[in-house]
CSV table of N, CA and C in Angstrom, one decimal:
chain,number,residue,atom,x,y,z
A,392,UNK,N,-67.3,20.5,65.8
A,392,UNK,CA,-67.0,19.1,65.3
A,392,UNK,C,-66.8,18.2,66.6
A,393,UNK,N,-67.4,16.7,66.1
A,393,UNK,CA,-67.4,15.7,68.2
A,393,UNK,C,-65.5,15.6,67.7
A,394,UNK,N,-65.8,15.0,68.6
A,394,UNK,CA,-64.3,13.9,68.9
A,394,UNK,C,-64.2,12.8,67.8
A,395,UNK,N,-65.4,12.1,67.5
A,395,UNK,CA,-65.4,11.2,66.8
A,395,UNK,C,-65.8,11.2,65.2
A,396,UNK,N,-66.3,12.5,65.1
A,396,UNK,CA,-65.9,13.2,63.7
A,396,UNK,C,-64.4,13.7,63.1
A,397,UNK,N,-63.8,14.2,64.0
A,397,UNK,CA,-62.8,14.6,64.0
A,397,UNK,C,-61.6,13.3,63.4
A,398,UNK,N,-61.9,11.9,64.6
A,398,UNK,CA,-60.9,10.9,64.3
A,398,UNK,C,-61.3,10.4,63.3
A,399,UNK,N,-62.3,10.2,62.7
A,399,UNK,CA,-63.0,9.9,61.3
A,399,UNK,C,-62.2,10.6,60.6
A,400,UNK,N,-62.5,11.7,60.3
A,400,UNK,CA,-61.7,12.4,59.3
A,400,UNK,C,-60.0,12.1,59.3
A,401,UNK,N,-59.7,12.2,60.0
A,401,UNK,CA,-58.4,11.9,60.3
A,401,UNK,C,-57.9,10.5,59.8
A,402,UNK,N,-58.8,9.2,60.5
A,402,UNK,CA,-58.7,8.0,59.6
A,402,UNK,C,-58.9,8.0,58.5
A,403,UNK,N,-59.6,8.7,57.8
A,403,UNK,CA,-59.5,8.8,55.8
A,403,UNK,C,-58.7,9.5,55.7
A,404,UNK,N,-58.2,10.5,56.4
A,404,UNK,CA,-56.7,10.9,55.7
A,404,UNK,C,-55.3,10.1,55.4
A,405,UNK,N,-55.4,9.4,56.7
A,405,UNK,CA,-54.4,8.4,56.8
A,405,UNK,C,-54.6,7.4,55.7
A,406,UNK,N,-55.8,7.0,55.5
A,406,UNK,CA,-56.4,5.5,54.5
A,406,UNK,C,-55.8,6.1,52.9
A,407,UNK,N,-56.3,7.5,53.1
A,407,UNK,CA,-55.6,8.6,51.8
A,407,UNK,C,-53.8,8.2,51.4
A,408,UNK,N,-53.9,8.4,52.6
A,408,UNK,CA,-52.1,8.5,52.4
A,408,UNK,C,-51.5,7.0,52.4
A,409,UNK,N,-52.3,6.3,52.7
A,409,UNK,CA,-51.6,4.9,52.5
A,409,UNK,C,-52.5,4.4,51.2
A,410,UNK,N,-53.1,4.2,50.8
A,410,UNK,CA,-54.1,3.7,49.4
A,410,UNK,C,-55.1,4.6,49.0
A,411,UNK,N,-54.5,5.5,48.1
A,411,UNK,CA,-55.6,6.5,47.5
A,411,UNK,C,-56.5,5.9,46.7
A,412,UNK,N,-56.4,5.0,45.9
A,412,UNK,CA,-57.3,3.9,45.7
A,412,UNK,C,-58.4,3.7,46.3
A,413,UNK,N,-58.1,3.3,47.5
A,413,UNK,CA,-59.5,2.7,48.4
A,413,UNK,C,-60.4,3.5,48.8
A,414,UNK,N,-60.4,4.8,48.7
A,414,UNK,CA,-61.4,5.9,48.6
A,414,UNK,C,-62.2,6.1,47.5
A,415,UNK,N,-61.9,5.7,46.2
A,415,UNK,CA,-62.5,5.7,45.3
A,415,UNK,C,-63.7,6.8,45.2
A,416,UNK,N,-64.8,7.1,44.9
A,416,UNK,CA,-65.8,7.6,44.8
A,416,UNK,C,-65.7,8.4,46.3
A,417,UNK,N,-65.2,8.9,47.3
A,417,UNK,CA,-65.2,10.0,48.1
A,417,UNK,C,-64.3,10.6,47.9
A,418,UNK,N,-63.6,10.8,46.7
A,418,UNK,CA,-61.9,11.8,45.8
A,418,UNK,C,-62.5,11.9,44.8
A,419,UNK,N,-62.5,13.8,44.8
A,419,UNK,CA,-62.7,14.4,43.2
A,419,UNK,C,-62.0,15.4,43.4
A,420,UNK,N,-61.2,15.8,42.3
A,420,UNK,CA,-60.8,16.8,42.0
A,420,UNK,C,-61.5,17.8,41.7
A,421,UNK,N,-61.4,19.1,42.5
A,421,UNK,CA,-61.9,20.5,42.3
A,421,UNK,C,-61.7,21.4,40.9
A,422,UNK,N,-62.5,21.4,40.5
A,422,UNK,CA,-62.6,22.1,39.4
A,422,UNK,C,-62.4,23.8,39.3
A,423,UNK,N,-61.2,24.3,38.7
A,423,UNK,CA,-60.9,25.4,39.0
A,423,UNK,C,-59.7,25.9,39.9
A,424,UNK,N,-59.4,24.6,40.2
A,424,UNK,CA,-58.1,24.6,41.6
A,424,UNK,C,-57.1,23.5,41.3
A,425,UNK,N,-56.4,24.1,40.4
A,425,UNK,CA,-55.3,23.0,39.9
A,425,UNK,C,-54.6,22.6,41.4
A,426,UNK,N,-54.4,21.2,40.9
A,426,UNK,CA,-54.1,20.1,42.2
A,426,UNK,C,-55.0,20.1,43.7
A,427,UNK,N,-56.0,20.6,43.3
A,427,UNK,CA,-57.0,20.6,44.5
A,427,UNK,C,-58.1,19.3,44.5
A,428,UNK,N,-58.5,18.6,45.7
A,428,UNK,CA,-59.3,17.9,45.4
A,428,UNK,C,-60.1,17.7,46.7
A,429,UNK,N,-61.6,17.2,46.9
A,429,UNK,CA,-61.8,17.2,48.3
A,429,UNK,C,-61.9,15.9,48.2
A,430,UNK,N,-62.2,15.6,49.8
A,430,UNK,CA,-62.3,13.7,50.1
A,430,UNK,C,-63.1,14.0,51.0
A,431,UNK,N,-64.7,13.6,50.8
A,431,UNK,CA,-66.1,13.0,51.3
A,431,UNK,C,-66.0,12.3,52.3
A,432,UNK,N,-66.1,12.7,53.8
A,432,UNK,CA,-66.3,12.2,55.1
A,432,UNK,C,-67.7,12.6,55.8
A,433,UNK,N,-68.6,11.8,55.4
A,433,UNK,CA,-70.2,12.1,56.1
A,433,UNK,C,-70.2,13.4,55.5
A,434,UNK,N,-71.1,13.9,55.8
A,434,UNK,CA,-71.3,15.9,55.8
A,434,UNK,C,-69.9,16.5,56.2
A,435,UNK,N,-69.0,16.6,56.0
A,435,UNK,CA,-67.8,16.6,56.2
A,435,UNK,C,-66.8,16.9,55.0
A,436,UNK,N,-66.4,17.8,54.5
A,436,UNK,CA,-65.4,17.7,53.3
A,436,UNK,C,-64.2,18.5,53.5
A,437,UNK,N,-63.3,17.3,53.0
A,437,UNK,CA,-61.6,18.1,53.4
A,437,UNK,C,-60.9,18.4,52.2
A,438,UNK,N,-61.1,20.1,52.1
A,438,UNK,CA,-60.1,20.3,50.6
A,438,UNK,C,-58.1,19.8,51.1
A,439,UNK,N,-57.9,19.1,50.1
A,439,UNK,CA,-56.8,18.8,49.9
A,439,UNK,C,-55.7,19.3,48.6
A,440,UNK,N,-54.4,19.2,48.9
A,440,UNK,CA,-53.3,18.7,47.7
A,440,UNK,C,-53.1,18.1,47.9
A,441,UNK,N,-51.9,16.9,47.5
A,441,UNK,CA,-51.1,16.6,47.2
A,441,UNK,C,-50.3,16.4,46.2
A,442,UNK,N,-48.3,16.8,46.2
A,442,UNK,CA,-47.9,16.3,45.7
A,442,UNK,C,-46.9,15.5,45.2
A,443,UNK,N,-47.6,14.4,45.7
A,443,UNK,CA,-46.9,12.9,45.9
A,443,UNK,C,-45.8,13.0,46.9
A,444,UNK,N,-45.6,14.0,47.7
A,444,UNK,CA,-44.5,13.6,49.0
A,444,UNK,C,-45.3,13.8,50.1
A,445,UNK,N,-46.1,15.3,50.3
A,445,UNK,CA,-46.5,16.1,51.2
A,445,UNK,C,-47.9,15.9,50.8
A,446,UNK,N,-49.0,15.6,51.8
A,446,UNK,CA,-50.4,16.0,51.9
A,446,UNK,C,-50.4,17.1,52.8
A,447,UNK,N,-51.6,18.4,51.9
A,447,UNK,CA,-51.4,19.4,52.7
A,447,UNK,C,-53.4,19.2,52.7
A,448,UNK,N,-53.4,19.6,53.9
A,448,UNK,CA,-55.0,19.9,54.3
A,448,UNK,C,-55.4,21.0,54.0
A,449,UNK,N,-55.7,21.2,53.6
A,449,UNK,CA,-56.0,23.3,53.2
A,449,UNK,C,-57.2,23.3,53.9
A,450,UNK,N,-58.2,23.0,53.9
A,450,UNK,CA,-59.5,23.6,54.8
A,450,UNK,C,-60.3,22.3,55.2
A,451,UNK,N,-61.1,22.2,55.9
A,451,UNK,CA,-62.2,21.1,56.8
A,451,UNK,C,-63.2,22.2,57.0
A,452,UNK,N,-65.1,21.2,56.7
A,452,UNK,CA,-65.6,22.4,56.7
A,452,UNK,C,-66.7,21.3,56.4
A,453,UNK,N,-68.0,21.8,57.0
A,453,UNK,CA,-69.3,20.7,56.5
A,453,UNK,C,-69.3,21.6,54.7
A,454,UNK,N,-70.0,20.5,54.6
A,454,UNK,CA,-70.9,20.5,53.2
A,454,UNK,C,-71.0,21.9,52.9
A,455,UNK,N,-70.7,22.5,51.6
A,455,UNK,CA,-71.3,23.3,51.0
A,455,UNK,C,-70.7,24.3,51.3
A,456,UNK,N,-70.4,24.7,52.4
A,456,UNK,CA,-69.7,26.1,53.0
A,456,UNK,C,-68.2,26.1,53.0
A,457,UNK,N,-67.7,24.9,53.0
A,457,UNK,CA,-66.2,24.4,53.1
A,457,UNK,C,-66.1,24.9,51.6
A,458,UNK,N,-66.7,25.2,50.5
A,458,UNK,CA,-65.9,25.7,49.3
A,458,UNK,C,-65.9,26.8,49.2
A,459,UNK,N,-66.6,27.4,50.0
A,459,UNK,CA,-66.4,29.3,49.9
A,459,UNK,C,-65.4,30.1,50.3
A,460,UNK,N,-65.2,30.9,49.3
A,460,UNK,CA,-64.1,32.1,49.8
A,460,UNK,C,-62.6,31.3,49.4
């Protein structure tokens, strides 16, 4: 992953944590993974929790392979 993938993702985490709102359509809940959801960054997907105090990152991973295992 560059450098500037990396700070991307990192800036929608943060945009996450300040207005989950404004992500709109790159936040869906995972189906099958109570309180799981990923957040859509280019080819880029970050499984997430949260709940409401603590955002935990659980995995970063391109497209498609970030849900396995």
């Amino acid at each position: 992953m560059s450098a500037s993938v990396s700070a991307l993702i990192v800036s929608k985490i943060e945009q996450f944590a300040t207005d989950p709102a404004s992500l709109g359509n790159n936040l869906m809940p995972l189906k099958g993974r109570a309180g799981e959801f990923r957040l859509r960054v280019g080819d880029w997907r970050v499984i997430m929790s949260d709940d409401g105090v603590v955002i935990a990152v659980i995995k970063i991973g391109p497209r498609g392979s970030v849900y396995e295992g």
